[in-house]
PDB file of C-alpha atoms in Angstrom:
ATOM      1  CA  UNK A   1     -41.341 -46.838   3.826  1.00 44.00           C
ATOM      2  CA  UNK A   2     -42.811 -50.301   2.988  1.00 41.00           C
ATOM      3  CA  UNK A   3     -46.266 -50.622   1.725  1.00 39.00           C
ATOM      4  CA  UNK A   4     -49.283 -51.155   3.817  1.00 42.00           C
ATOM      5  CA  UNK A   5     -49.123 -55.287   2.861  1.00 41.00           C
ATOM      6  CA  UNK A   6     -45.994 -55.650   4.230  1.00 50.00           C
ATOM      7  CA  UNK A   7     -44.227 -54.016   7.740  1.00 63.00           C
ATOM      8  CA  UNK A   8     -45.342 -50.788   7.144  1.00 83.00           C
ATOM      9  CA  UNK A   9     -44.248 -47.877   8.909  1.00 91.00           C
ATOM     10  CA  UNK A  10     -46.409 -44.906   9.917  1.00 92.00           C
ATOM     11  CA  UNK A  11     -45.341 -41.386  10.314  1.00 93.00           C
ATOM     12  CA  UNK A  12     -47.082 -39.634  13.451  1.00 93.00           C
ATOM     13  CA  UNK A  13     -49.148 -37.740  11.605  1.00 92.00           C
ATOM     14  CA  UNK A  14     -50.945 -40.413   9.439  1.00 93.00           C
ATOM     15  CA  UNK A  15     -51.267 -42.418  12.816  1.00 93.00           C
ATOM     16  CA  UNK A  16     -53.033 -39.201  14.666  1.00 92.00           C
ATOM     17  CA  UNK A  17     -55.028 -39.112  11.212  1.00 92.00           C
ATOM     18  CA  UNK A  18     -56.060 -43.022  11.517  1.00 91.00           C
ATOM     19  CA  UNK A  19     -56.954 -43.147  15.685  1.00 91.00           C
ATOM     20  CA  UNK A  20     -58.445 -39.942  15.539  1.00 90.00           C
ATOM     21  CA  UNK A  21     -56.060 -38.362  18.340  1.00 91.00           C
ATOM     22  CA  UNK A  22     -53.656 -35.087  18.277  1.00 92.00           C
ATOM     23  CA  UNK A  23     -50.006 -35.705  17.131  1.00 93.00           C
ATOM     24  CA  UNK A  24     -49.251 -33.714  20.618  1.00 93.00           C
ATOM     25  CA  UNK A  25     -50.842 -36.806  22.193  1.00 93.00           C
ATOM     26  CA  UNK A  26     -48.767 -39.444  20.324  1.00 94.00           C
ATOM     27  CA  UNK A  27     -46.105 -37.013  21.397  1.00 94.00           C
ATOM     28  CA  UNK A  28     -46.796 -37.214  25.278  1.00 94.00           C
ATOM     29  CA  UNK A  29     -47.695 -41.241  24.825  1.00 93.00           C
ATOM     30  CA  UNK A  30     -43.976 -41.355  23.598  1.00 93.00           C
ATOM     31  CA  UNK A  31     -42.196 -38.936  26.196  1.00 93.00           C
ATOM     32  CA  UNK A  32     -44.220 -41.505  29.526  1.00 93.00           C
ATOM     33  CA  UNK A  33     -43.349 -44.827  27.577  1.00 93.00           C
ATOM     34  CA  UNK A  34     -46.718 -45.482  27.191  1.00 92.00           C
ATOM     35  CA  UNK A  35     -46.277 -45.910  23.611  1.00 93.00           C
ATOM     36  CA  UNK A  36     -42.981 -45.803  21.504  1.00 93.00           C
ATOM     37  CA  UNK A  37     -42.094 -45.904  18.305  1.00 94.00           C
ATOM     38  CA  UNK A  38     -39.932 -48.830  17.282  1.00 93.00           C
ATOM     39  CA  UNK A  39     -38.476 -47.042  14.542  1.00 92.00           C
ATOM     40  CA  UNK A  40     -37.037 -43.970  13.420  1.00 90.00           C
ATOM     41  CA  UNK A  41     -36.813 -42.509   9.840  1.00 88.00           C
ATOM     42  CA  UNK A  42     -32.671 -41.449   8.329  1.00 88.00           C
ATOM     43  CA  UNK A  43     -33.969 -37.718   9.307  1.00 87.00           C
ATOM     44  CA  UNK A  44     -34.859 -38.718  13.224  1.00 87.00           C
ATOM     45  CA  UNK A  45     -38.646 -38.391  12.841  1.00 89.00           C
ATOM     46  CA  UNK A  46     -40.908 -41.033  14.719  1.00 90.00           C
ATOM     47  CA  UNK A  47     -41.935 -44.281  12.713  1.00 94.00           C
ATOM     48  CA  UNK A  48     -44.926 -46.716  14.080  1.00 94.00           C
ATOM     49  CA  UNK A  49     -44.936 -50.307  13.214  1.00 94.00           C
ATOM     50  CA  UNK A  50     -48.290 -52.411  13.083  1.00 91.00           C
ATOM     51  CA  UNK A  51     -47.224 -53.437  16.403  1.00 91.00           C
ATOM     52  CA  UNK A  52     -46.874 -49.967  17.878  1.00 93.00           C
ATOM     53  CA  UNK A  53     -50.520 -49.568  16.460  1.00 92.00           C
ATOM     54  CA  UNK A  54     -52.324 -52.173  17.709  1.00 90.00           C
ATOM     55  CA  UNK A  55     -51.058 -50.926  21.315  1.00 91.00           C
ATOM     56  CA  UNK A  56     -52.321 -47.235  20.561  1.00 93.00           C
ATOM     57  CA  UNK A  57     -55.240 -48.646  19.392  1.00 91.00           C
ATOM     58  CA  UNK A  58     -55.549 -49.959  22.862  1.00 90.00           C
ATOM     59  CA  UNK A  59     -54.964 -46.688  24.195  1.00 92.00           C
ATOM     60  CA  UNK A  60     -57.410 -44.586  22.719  1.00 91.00           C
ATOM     61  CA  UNK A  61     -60.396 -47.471  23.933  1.00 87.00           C
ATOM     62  CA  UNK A  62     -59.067 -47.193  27.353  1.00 85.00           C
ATOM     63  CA  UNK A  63     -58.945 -43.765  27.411  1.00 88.00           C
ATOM     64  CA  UNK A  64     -62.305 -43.405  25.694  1.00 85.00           C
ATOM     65  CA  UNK A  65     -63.231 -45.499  28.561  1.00 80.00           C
ATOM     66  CA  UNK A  66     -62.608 -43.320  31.157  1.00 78.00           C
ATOM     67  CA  UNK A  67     -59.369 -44.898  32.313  1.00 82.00           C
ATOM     68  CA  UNK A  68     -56.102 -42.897  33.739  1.00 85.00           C
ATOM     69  CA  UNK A  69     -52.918 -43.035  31.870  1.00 89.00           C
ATOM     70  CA  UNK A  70     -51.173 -45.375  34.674  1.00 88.00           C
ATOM     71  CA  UNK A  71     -54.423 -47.542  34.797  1.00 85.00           C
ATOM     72  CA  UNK A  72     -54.218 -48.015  31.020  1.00 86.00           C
ATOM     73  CA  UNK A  73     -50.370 -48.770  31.133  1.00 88.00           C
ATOM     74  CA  UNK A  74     -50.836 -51.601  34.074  1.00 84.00           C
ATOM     75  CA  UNK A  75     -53.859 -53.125  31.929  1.00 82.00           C
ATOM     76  CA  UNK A  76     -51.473 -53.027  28.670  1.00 84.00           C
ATOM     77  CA  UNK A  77     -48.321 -54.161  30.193  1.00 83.00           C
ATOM     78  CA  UNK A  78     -50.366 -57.019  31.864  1.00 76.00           C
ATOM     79  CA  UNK A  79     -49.331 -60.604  30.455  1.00 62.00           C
ATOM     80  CA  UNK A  80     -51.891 -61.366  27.971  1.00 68.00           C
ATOM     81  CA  UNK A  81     -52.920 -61.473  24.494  1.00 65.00           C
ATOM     82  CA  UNK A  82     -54.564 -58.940  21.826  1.00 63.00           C
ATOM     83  CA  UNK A  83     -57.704 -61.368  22.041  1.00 73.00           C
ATOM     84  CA  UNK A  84     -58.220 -60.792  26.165  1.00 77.00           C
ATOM     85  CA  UNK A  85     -57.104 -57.019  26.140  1.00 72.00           C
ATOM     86  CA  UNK A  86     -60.256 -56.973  23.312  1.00 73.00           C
ATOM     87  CA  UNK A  87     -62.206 -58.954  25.374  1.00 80.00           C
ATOM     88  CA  UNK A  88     -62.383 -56.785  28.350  1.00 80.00           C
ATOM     89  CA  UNK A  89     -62.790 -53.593  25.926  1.00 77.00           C
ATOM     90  CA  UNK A  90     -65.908 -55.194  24.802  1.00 84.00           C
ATOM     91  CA  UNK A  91     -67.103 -55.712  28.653  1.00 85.00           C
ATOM     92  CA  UNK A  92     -66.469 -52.519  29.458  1.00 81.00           C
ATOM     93  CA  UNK A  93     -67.821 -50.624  26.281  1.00 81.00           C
ATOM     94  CA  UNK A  94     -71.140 -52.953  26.616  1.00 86.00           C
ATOM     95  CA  UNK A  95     -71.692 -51.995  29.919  1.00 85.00           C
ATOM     96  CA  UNK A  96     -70.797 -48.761  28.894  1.00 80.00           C
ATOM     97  CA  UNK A  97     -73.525 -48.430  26.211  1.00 85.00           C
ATOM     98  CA  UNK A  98     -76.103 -50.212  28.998  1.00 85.00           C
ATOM     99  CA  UNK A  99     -75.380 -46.974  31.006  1.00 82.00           C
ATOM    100  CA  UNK A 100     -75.565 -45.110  28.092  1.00 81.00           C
ATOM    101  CA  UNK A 101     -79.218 -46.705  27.557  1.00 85.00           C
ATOM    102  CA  UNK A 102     -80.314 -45.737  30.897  1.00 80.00           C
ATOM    103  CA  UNK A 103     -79.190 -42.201  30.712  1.00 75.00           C
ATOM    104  CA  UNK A 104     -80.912 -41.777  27.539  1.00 78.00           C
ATOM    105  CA  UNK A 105     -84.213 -43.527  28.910  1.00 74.00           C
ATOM    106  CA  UNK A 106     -84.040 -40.984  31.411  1.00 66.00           C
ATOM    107  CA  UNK A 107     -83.361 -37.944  29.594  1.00 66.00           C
ATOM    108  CA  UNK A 108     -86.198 -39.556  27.272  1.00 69.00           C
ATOM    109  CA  UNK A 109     -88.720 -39.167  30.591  1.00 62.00           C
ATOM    110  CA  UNK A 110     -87.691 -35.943  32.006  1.00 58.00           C
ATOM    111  CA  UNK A 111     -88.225 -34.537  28.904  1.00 64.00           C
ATOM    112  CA  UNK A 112     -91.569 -36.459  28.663  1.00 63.00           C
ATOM    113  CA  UNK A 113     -92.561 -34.135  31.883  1.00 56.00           C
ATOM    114  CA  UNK A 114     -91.406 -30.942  30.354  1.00 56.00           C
ATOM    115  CA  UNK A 115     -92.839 -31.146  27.180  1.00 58.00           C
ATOM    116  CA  UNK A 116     -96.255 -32.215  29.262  1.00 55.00           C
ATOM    117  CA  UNK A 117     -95.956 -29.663  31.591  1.00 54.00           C
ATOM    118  CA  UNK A 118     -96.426 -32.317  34.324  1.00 52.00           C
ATOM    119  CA  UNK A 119     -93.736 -33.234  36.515  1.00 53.00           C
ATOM    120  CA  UNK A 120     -94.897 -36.130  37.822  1.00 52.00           C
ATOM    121  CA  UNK A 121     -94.247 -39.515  37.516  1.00 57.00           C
ATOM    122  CA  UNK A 122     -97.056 -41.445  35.684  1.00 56.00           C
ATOM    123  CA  UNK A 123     -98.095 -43.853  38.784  1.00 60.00           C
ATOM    124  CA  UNK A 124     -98.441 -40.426  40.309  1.00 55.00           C
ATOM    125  CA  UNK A 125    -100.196 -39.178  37.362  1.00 52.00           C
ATOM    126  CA  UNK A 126    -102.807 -42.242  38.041  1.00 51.00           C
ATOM    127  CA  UNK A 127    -102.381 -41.958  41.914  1.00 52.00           C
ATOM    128  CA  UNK A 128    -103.869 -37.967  41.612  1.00 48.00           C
ATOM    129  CA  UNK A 129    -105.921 -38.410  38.977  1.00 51.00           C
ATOM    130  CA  UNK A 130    -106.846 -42.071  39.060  1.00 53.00           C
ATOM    131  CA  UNK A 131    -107.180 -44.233  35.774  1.00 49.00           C
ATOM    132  CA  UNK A 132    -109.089 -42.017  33.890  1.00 47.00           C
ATOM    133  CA  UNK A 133    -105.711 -40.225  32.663  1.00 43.00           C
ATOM    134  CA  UNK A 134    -104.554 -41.248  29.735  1.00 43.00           C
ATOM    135  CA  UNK A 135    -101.337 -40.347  27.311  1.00 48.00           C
ATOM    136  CA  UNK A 136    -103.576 -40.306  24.518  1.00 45.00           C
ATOM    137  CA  UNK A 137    -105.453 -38.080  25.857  1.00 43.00           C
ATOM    138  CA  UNK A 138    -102.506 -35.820  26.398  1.00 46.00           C
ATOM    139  CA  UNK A 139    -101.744 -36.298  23.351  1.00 48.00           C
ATOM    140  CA  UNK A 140    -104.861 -35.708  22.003  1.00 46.00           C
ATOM    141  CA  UNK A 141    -105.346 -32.807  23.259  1.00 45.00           C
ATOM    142  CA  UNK A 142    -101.879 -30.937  22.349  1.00 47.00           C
ATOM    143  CA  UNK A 143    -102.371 -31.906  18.955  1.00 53.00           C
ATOM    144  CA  UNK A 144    -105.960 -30.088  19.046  1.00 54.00           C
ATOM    145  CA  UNK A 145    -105.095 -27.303  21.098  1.00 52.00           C
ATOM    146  CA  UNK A 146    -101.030 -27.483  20.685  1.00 50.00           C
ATOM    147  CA  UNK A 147    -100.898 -23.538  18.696  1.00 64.00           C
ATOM    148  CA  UNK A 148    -102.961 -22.221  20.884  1.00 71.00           C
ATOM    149  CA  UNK A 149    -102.035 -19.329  23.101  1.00 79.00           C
ATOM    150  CA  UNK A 150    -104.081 -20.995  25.772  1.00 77.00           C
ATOM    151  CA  UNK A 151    -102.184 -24.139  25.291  1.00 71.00           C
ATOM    152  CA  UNK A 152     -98.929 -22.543  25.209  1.00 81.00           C
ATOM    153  CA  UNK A 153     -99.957 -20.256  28.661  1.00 82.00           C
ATOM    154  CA  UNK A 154    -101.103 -23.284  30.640  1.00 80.00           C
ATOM    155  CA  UNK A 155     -97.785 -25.488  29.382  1.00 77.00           C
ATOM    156  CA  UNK A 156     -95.617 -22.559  30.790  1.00 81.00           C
ATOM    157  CA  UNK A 157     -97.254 -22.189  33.940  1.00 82.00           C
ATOM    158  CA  UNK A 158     -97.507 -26.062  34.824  1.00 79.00           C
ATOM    159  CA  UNK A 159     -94.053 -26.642  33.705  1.00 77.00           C
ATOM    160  CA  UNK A 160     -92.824 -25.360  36.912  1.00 80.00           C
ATOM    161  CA  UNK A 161     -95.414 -27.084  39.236  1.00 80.00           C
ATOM    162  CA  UNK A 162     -94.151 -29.608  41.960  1.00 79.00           C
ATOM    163  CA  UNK A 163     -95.877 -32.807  42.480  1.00 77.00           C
ATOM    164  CA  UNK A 164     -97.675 -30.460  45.930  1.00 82.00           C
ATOM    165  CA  UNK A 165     -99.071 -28.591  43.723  1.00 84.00           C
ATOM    166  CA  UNK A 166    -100.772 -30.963  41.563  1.00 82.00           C
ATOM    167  CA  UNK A 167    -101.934 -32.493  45.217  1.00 84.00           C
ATOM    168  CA  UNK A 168    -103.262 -29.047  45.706  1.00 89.00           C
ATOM    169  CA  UNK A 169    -104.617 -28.386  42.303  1.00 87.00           C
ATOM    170  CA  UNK A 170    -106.615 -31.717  42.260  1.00 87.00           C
ATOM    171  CA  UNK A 171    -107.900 -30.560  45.594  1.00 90.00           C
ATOM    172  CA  UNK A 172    -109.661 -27.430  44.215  1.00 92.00           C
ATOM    173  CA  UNK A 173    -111.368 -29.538  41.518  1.00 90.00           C
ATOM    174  CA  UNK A 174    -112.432 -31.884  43.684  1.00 90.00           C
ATOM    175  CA  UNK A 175    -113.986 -29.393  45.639  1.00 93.00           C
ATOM    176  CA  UNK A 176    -115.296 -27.645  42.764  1.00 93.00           C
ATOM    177  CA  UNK A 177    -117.017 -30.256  41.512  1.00 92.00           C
ATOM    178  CA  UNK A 178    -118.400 -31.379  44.704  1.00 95.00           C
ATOM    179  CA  UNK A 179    -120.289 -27.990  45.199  1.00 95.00           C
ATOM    180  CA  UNK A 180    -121.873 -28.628  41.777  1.00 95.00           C
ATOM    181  CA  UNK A 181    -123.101 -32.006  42.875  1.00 95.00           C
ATOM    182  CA  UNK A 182    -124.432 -30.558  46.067  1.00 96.00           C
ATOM    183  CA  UNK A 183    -125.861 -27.461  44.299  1.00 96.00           C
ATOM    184  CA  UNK A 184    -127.852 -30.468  41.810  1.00 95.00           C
ATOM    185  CA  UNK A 185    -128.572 -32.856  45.091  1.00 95.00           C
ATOM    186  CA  UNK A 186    -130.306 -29.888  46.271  1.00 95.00           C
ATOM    187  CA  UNK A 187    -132.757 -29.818  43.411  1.00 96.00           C
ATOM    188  CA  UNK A 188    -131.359 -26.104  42.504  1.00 96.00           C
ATOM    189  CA  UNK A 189    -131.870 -25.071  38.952  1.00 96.00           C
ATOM    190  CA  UNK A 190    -128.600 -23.794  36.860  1.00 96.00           C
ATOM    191  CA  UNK A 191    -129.444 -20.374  36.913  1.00 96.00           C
ATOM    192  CA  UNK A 192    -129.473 -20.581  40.912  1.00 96.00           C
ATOM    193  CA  UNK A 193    -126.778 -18.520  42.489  1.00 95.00           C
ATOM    194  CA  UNK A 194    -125.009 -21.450  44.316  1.00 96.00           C
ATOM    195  CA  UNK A 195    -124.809 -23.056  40.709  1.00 96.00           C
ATOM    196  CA  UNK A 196    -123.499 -20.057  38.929  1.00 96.00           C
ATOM    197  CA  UNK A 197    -120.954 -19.109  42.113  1.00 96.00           C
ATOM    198  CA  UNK A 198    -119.912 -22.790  41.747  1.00 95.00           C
ATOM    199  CA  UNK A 199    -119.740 -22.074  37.925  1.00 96.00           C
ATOM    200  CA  UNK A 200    -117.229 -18.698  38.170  1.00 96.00           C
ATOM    201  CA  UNK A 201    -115.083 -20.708  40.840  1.00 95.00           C
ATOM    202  CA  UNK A 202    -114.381 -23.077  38.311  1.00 94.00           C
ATOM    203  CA  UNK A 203    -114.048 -20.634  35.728  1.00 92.00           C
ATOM    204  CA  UNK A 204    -111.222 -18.657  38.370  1.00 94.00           C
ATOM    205  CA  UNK A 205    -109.592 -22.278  39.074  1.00 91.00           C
ATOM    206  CA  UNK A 206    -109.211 -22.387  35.239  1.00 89.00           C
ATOM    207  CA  UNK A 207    -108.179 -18.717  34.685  1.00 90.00           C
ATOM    208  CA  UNK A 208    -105.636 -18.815  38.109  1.00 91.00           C
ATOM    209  CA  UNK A 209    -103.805 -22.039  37.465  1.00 86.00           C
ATOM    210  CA  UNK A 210    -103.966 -22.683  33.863  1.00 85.00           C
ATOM    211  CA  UNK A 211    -104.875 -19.743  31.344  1.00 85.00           C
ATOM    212  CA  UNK A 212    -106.370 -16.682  31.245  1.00 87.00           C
ATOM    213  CA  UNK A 213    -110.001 -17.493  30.406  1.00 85.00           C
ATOM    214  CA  UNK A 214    -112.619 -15.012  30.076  1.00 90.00           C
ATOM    215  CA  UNK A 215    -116.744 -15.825  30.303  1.00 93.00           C
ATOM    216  CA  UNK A 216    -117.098 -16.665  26.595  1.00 91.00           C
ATOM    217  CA  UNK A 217    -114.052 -18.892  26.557  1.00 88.00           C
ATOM    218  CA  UNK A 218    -115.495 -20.600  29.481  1.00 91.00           C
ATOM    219  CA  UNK A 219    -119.118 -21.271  27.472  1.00 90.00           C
ATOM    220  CA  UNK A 220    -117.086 -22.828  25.149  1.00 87.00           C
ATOM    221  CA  UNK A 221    -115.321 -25.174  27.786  1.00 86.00           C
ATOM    222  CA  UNK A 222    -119.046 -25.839  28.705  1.00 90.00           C
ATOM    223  CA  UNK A 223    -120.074 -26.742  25.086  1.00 91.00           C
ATOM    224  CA  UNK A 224    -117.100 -29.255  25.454  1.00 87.00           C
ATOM    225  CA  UNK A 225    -118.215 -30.817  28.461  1.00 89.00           C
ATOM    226  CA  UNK A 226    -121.871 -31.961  26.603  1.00 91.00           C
ATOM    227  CA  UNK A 227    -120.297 -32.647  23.289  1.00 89.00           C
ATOM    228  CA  UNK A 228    -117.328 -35.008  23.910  1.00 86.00           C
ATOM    229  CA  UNK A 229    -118.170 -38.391  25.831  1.00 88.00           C
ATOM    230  CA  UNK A 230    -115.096 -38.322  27.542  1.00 82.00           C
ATOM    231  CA  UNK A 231    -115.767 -35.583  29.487  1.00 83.00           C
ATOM    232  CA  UNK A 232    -119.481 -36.308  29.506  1.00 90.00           C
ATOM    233  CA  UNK A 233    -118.043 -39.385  31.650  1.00 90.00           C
ATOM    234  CA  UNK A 234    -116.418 -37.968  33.966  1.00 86.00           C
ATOM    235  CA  UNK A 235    -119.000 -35.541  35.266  1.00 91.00           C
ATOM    236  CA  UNK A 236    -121.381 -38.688  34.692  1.00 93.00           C
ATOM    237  CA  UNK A 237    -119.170 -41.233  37.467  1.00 90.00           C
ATOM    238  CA  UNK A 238    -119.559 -37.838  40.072  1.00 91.00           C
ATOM    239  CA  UNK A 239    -123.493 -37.945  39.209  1.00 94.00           C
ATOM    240  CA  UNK A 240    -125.889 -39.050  36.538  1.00 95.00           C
ATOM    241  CA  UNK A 241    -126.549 -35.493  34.537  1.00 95.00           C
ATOM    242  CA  UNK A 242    -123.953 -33.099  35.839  1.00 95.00           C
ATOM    243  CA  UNK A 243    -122.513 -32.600  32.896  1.00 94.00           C
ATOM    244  CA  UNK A 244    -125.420 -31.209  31.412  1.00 96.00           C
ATOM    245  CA  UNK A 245    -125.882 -29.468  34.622  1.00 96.00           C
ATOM    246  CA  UNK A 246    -121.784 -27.455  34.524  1.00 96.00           C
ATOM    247  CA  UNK A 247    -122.729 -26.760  31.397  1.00 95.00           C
ATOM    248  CA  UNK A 248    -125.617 -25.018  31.955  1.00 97.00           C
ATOM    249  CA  UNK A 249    -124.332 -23.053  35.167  1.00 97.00           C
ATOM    250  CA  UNK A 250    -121.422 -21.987  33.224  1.00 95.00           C
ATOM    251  CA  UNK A 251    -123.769 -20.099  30.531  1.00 96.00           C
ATOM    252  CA  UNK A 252    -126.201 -19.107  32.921  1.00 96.00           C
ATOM    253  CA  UNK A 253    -123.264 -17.325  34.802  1.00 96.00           C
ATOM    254  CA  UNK A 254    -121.888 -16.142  31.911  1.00 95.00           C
ATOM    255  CA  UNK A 255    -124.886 -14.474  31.214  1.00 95.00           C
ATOM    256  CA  UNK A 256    -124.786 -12.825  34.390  1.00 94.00           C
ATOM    257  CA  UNK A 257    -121.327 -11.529  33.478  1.00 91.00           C
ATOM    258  CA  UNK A 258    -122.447 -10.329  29.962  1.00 86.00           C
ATOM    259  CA  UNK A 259    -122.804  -6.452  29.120  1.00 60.00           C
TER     260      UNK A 259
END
């Protein structure tokens, strides 16, 4: 056998070895006529010349491709040259790799909803929840409340909620907070019972569609609402001092609760 600067011939092992494919393969390539070996050794065994090699190398791209055996044996036994057969591999691998890229962009978002527990979309994230939602504050949150078992219980149970029943679970806070604004409107104190009703339904909502929480839990929820501008805000845009309001209907009816 010559050396590797001069015609060198390859056994079929060392070419399986060198493309990465089975010696059965080679085998089959050879028994079609899709690839065969120029030369033979003195004992009978197959032999591969550079030539040979350069066509198998052809193979395996076409056939990493996605390409049938007869497809890839009319595009090498088409009259051109190496440098057009190499061109078109690069076409197809680069729009290969483009589809590639999509896939992975996709997997990339649907796993984005998973870990988020949200399956929607984020223009239907805005459309339910309007510009106030933020990924930041997504993240935010998980990396606060991420080991908690509350966390963990509410990521479970919305993981499996449909874009209805985020419709439907906007709904209910909507209509939650809209009692508490009409409870305030109404000039009723806190402690009122149409404040502190409005206070356990929101406490339920909570409980029912996220995680189990329980009176004291829900104080601290309330502490939240006072302390952190953010949600400050958003009680705030409903009506000037509601958040001090929830947060005082939520003790007052946990106080009723207590004992």
């Amino acid at each position: 056998m010559s050396t590797r600067t001069g015609q060198e011939l390859l056994t079929v092992g060392q070419v399986a070895d060198e493309l990465g494919v089975t010696v059965r393969t080679l085998h089959h390539y050879d028994e079609i006529g899709l690839v065969e070996p120029s030369e033979r050794s003195r004992a009978g065994y197959r032999l591969y010349t550079a030539d040979d090699l350069t066509r198998l190398q052809h193979v395996v791209v076409y056939r990493r491709l996605g390409f049938g055996l007869e497809e890839v044996r009319l595009l090498l036994d088409h009259p051109e040259g190496v440098e057009q057969h190499l061109r078109r591999q690069r076409a197809a691998v680069a729009h290969r790799l483009e589809e590639m890229r999509e896939l992975v962009a996709a997997i990339d978002r649907a796993l984005e909803r998973e870990e988020s527990g949200m399956r929607l979309t984020k223009e239907e994230q805005k459309e339910l929840f309007g510009e106030g939602y933020s990924d930041e504050y997504a993240a935010e949150a998980e990396e606060r409340w991420g080991d908690t078992d509350a966390w963990k219980q509410s990521q479970e149970r919305t993981s499996r909620y449909s874009k209805e029943d985020w419709v439907q679970v906007k709904a209910e806070a909507d209509a939650l907070n809209a009692a508490f604004v009409a409870a305030k409107r109404a000039g009723l104190a806190p402690e009122s019972t149409e404040a502190m009703d409005a206070a356990e339904a929101h406490r339920q909502h909570v409980h029912d569609r996220f995680y189990d929480l329980s009176h004291e839990f829900h104080r601290g929820l309330a502490d939240m609402y006072v302390a952190d501008p953010r949600f400050t805000r958003t009680y705030e845009d409903l009506e000037p001092g509601l958040a001090r309001y929830v947060h005082d209907a939520i003790h007052a009816n946990a106080d009723r609760h207590a004992g």
